[in-house]
Short mmCIF file of C-alpha atoms in Angstrom, two decimals:
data_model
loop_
_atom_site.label_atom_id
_atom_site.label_comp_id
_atom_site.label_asym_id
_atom_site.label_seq_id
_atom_site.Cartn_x
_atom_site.Cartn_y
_atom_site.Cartn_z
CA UNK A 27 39.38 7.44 -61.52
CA UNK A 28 40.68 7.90 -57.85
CA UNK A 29 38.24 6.64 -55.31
CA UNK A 30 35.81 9.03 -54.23
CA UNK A 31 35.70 10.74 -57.99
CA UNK A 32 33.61 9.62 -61.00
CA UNK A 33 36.01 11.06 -63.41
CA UNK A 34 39.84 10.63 -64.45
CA UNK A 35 39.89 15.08 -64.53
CA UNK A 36 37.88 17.13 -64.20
CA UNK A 37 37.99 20.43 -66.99
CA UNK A 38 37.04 23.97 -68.20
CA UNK A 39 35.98 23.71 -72.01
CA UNK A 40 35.31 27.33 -73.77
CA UNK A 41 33.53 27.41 -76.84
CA UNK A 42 32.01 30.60 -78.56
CA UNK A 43 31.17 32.00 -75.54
CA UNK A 44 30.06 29.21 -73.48
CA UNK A 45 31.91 27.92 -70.18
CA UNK A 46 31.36 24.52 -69.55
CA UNK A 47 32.77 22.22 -66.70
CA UNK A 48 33.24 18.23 -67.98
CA UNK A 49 33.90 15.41 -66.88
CA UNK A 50 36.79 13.58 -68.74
CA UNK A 51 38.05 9.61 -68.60
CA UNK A 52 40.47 9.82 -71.35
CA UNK A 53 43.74 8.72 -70.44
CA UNK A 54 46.15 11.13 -71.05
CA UNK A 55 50.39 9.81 -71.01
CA UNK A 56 53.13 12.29 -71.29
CA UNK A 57 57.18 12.25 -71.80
CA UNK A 58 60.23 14.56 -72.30
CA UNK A 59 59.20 15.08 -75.60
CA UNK A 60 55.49 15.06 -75.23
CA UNK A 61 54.26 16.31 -72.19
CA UNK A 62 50.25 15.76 -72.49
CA UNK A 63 49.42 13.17 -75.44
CA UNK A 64 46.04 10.88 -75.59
CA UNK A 65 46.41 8.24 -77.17
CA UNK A 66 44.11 6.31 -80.00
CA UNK A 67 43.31 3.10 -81.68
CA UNK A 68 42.89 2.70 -85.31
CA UNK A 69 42.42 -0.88 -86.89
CA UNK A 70 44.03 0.39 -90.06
CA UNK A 71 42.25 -2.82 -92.17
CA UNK A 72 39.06 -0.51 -91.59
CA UNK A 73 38.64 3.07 -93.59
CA UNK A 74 39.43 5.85 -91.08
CA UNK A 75 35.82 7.76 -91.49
CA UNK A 76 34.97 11.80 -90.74
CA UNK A 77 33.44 10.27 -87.46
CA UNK A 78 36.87 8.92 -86.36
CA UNK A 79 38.66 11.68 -86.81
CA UNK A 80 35.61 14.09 -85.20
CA UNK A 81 36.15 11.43 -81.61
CA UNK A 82 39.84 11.97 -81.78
CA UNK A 83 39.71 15.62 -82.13
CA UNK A 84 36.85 16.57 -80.02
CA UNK A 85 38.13 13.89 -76.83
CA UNK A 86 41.50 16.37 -76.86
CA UNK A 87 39.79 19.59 -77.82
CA UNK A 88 37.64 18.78 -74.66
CA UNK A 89 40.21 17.66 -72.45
CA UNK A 90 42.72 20.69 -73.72
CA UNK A 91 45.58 18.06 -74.77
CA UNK A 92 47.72 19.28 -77.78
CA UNK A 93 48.45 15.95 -79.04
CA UNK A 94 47.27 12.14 -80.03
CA UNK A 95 49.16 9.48 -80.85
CA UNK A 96 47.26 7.33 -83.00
CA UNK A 97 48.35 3.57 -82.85
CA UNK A 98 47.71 1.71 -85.96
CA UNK A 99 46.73 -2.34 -85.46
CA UNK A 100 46.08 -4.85 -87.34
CA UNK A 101 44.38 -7.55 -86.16
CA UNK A 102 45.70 -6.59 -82.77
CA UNK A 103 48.83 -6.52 -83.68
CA UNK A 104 50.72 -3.19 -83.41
CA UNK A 105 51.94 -1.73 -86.51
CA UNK A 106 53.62 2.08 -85.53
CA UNK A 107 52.22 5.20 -83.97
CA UNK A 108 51.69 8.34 -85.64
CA UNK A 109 51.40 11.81 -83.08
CA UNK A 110 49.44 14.52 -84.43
CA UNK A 111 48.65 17.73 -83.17
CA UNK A 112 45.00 18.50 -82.34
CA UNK A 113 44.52 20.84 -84.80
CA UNK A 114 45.67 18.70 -87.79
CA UNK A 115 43.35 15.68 -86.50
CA UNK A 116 40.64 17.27 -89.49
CA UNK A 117 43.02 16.77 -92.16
CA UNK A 118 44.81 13.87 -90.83
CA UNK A 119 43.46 11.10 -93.24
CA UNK A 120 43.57 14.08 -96.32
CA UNK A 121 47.65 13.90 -96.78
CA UNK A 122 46.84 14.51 -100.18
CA UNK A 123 44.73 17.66 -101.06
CA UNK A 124 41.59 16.40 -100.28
CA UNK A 125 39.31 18.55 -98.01
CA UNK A 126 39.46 18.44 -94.25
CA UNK A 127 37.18 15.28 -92.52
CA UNK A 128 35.23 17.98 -91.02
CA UNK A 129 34.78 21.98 -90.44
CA UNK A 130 35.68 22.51 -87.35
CA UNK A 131 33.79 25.78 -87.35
CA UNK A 132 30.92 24.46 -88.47
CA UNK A 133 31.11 21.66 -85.44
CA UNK A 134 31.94 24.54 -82.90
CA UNK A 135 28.86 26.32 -84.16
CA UNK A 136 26.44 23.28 -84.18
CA UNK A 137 27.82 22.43 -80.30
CA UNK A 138 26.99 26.25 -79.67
CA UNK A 139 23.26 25.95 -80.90
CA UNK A 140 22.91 23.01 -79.07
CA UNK A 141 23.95 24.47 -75.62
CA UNK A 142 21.38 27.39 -76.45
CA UNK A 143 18.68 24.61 -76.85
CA UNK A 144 19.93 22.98 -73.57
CA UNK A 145 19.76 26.10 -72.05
CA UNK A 146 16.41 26.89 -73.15
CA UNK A 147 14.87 23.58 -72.09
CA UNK A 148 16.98 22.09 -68.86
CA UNK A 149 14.93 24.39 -66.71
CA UNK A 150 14.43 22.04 -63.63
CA UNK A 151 17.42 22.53 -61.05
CA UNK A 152 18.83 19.31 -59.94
CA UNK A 153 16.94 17.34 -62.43
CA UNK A 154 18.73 14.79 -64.92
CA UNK A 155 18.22 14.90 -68.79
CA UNK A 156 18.89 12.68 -71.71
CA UNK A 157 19.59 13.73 -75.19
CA UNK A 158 18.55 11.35 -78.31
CA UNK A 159 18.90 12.15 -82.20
CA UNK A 160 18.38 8.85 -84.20
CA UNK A 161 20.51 7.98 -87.15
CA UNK A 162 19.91 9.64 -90.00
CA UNK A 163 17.19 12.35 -88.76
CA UNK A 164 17.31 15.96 -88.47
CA UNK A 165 15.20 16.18 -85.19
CA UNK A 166 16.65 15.34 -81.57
CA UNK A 167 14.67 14.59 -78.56
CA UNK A 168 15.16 15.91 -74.98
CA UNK A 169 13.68 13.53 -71.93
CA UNK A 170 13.97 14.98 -68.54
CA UNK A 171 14.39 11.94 -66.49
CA UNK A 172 11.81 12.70 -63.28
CA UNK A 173 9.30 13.34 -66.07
CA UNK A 174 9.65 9.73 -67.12
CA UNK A 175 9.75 8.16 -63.74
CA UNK A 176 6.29 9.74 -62.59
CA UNK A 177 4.83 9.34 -66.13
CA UNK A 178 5.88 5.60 -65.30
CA UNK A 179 4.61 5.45 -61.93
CA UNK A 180 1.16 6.61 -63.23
CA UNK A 181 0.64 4.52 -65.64
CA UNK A 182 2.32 1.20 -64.09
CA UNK A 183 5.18 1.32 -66.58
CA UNK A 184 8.65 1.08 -66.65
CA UNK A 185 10.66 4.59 -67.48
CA UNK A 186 11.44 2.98 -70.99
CA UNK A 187 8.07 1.71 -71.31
CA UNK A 188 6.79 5.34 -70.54
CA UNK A 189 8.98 6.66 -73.45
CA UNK A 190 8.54 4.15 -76.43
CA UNK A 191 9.27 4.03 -79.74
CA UNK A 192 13.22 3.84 -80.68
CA UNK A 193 14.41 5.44 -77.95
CA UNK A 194 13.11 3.09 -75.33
CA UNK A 195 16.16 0.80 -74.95
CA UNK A 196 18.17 4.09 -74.72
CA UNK A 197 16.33 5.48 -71.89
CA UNK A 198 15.98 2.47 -70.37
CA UNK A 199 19.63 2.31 -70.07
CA UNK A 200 20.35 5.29 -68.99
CA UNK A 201 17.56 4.47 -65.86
CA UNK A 202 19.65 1.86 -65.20
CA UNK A 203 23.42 3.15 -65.47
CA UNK A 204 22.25 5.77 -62.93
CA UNK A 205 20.73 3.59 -60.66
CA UNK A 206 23.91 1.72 -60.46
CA UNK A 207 25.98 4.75 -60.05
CA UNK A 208 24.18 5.93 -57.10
CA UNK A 209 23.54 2.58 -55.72
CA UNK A 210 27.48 2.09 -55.75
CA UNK A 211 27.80 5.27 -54.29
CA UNK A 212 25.76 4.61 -51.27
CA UNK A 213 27.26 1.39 -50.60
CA UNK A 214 30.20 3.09 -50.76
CA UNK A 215 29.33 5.66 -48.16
CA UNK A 216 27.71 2.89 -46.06
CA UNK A 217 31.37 1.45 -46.22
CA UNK A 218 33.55 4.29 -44.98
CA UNK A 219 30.75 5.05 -42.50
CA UNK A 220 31.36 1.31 -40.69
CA UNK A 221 33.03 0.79 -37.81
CA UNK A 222 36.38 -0.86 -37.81
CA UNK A 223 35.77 -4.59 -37.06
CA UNK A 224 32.35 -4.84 -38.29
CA UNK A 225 31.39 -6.76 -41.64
CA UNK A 226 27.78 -6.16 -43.59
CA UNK A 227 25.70 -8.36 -43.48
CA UNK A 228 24.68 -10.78 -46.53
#
């Protein structure tokens, strides 16, 4: 990212009826031939799984790139590149008849319920959130991160403390990687705002 922005690009995603405005750090290469390509590592000694192929597609689908290259290793060492369009990411490891690694209908709807839910519970303006679903289960979880904080300050706890269960560590992290981001921010700020000539202290 350039300094002074969090994100590589910034861009406008559309899906069934939604607008949304992301954030994006994939790296995104171009040529004569290919103009705007992401590119993609597969460790080909490893079976290329529906989850794989849902990152690739949904990282350019996001992002609105038409292509990935997908650059098979093994063992770190480069074997050959494949480009695919984004729309045959679903069938790319099906060359042979199989069905598609995943509907991408059915995705698009399940990402549309889930902004409806978001909708229906981010209510607080300004406020930051955390989404959770654990392996396996059916159910997710929603923490609004202010909530945690003063449920933490009242009972003496630490935000992940305040949570517990499984999702501790995860909230606790996420406590953290925002405390860093606006910590670095300010310093930042604190930077630019000094005068020429005149070091921080410490």
């Amino acid at each position: 990212p350039t300094p002074g922005m969090p994100f590589r690009q910034v861009v406008r995603w559309q899906v069934r009826g939604w607008q949304l405005l992301l954030g994006s750090d994939t790296l995104v290469f171009g040529n004569a031939e290919h103009p705007s390509v992401t590119l993609q590592l597969c460790d080909l000694e490893r079976e290329i799984t529906p989850t794989t192929c849902l990152d690739f597609w949904l990282d350019n689908v996001m992002a609105g790139v038409p292509e990935v290259a997908v650059c098979g290793h093994q063992r770190g060492i480069v074997s050959g590149y494949k480009v695919l369009r984004t729309e045959d990411v679903p069938y790319w490891p099906c060359q042979y008849g199989f069905a598609p690694a995943f509907d991408v209908d059915e995705v698009t709807d399940s990402a549309a319920r889930l902004l409806t839910f978001l909708q229906a519970n981010c209510t607080r303006d300004g406020s930051t959130y955390q989404l959770l679903k654990e392996e396996g289960a059916d159910s997710i979880h929603l923490f609004e991160v202010r909530s945690l904080a003063q449920a933490a300050g009242e009972g003496g706890a630490d935000a992940s403390e305040a949570v517990g269960g499984p999702f501790a560590f995860a909230v606790g992290m996420l406590c953290y990687r925002l405390a860093a981001t606006f910590g670095g921010k300010a310093a930042a700020a604190a930077a630019d705002a000094r005068p020429p000539g005149v070091e921080s202290e410490g």
